[in-house]
Short mmCIF file of C-alpha atoms in Angstrom, two decimals:
data_model
loop_
_atom_site.label_atom_id
_atom_site.label_comp_id
_atom_site.label_asym_id
_atom_site.label_seq_id
_atom_site.Cartn_x
_atom_site.Cartn_y
_atom_site.Cartn_z
CA GLN A 35 -0.43 -11.90 14.70
CA VAL A 36 -1.03 -9.92 10.91
CA GLN A 37 -4.03 -9.83 8.65
CA LEU A 38 -3.90 -9.46 5.14
CA VAL A 39 -6.40 -7.85 2.81
CA GLU A 40 -6.93 -8.18 -1.09
CA SER A 41 -8.26 -6.34 -3.56
CA GLY A 42 -7.42 -6.16 -7.48
CA GLY A 43 -9.64 -8.43 -8.98
CA GLY A 44 -12.39 -8.41 -11.32
CA SER A 45 -13.47 -9.65 -14.46
CA VAL A 46 -11.15 -9.53 -17.80
CA GLN A 47 -11.09 -11.40 -21.02
CA PRO A 48 -8.19 -13.28 -22.07
CA GLY A 49 -4.95 -12.56 -22.89
CA ASP A 50 -5.48 -9.16 -20.42
CA SER A 51 -3.81 -8.17 -17.19
CA LEU A 52 -4.57 -7.54 -13.40
CA ARG A 53 -2.49 -6.74 -10.36
CA LEU A 54 -3.81 -7.70 -7.02
CA SER A 55 -2.59 -6.24 -3.83
CA CYS A 56 -2.37 -8.12 -0.64
CA ALA A 57 -1.77 -5.54 2.52
CA ALA A 58 -0.76 -6.40 5.77
CA SER A 59 -1.77 -4.99 9.11
CA GLY A 60 -0.37 -5.59 12.25
CA ARG A 61 2.81 -6.99 12.61
CA SER A 62 5.61 -6.11 10.07
CA ILE A 63 5.53 -8.46 7.48
CA ARG A 64 9.23 -8.12 7.17
CA ARG A 65 10.15 -12.03 8.58
CA TYR A 66 7.60 -13.32 6.60
CA SER A 67 6.91 -15.62 3.96
CA MET A 68 4.69 -14.32 1.65
CA ALA A 69 2.50 -16.11 -0.99
CA TRP A 70 -0.56 -16.51 -3.50
CA PHE A 71 -3.12 -19.60 -3.59
CA ARG A 72 -6.27 -19.76 -6.06
CA GLN A 73 -9.46 -21.90 -5.64
CA ALA A 74 -11.64 -22.29 -8.91
CA PRO A 75 -15.55 -24.19 -7.87
CA GLY A 76 -15.65 -27.02 -7.50
CA LYS A 77 -11.66 -28.15 -6.65
CA GLU A 78 -8.53 -27.71 -3.96
CA ARG A 79 -7.23 -24.58 -3.17
CA GLU A 80 -3.36 -24.98 -5.22
CA PHE A 81 -0.31 -23.16 -4.51
CA VAL A 82 0.27 -20.18 -6.75
CA ALA A 83 3.57 -18.20 -5.86
CA GLY A 84 5.70 -17.65 -3.28
CA ILE A 85 7.99 -15.17 -2.25
CA PRO A 86 10.18 -15.65 1.00
CA TYR A 87 10.62 -13.04 3.87
CA SER A 88 13.98 -12.67 1.99
CA GLY A 89 12.45 -11.00 -1.38
CA VAL A 90 14.27 -14.22 -3.53
CA GLY A 91 13.54 -17.17 -4.59
CA MET A 92 10.33 -16.82 -5.63
CA THR A 93 8.55 -19.93 -6.95
CA TYR A 94 5.31 -20.44 -9.50
CA ALA A 95 3.41 -22.56 -10.08
CA ASP A 96 4.12 -24.35 -13.79
CA SER A 97 0.41 -23.19 -14.50
CA VAL A 98 1.17 -19.74 -14.32
CA LYS A 99 5.31 -19.57 -14.89
CA GLY A 100 6.44 -16.91 -17.21
CA ARG A 101 2.68 -14.83 -17.00
CA PHE A 102 2.42 -14.05 -13.17
CA THR A 103 5.20 -12.01 -11.62
CA ILE A 104 5.29 -12.07 -7.37
CA SER A 105 6.56 -8.73 -5.19
CA ARG A 106 6.76 -7.45 -1.77
CA ASP A 107 7.23 -4.20 -0.61
CA ASP A 108 7.82 -4.64 2.93
CA GLY A 109 7.35 -0.80 3.32
CA LYS A 110 3.83 -0.54 2.45
CA ARG A 111 3.08 -3.76 3.85
CA THR A 112 2.03 -4.84 0.80
CA VAL A 113 2.22 -8.23 -0.77
CA TYR A 114 2.06 -8.27 -5.29
CA LEU A 115 0.99 -10.20 -8.06
CA GLN A 116 1.36 -9.10 -11.79
CA MET A 117 -0.97 -11.43 -13.72
CA ASN A 118 -0.54 -11.13 -17.29
CA SER A 119 -1.37 -13.67 -20.93
CA LEU A 120 -4.74 -14.74 -18.28
CA LYS A 121 -6.20 -17.17 -19.33
CA PRO A 122 -9.99 -18.84 -18.55
CA GLU A 123 -8.79 -21.38 -16.66
CA ASP A 124 -7.31 -18.48 -13.92
CA THR A 125 -10.58 -18.34 -12.55
CA ALA A 126 -11.03 -17.78 -9.39
CA VAL A 127 -10.37 -16.97 -5.68
CA TYR A 128 -7.39 -15.70 -4.79
CA TYR A 129 -5.73 -15.42 -1.58
CA CYS A 130 -2.94 -13.99 0.27
CA HIS A 131 -1.19 -16.09 2.58
CA ALA A 132 1.29 -15.57 5.45
CA ASP A 133 3.21 -17.44 7.58
CA ARG A 134 6.30 -17.65 10.46
CA ALA A 135 8.40 -20.13 12.39
CA TYR A 136 9.96 -18.79 15.18
CA THR A 137 10.83 -19.65 19.25
CA LEU A 138 9.77 -18.98 21.99
CA GLY A 139 11.67 -19.89 25.00
CA TYR A 140 11.02 -24.00 24.62
CA ARG A 141 8.32 -23.77 22.53
CA GLU A 142 7.81 -23.66 18.60
CA ARG A 143 5.35 -21.55 17.41
CA TYR A 144 3.66 -21.11 13.91
CA VAL A 145 1.36 -18.68 12.57
CA GLU A 146 -0.37 -17.50 10.21
CA ALA A 147 -2.46 -15.82 8.17
CA TRP A 148 -5.26 -15.41 5.63
CA GLY A 149 -6.72 -13.01 3.50
CA GLN A 150 -10.14 -13.02 2.91
CA GLY A 151 -9.72 -13.72 -1.14
CA THR A 152 -10.68 -11.71 -4.09
CA LEU A 153 -12.27 -12.99 -6.87
CA VAL A 154 -11.01 -13.41 -10.32
CA THR A 155 -12.93 -13.61 -13.59
CA VAL A 156 -11.53 -14.46 -17.24
CA SER A 157 -14.30 -14.92 -19.75
CA SER A 158 -15.20 -13.78 -23.07
#
């Protein structure tokens, strides 16, 4: 089991940059796929960026491609989301997510964890 805690959110102006961090505790995240999701007021939670346990093959939502970058440092047990050229529509609570599927005996197991979220507000 892994526990996740996000930080780095805040209130910024359009065009500013912000870096979110997701600190993990408990089990190592080395074999976990990691991702960032966000949820704006009145909207469904949506995928923002993901990075496999291998650290390659990152994926991004079309709305953030070219502006956001996800990375991981397994030694520091931390996942980052660098957000540049922020827009008002980026305003949301951002959540860190980890998941792993594995086989234990005859059973297929799936483990996932969510952080508590950190608020990002982009406005003038």
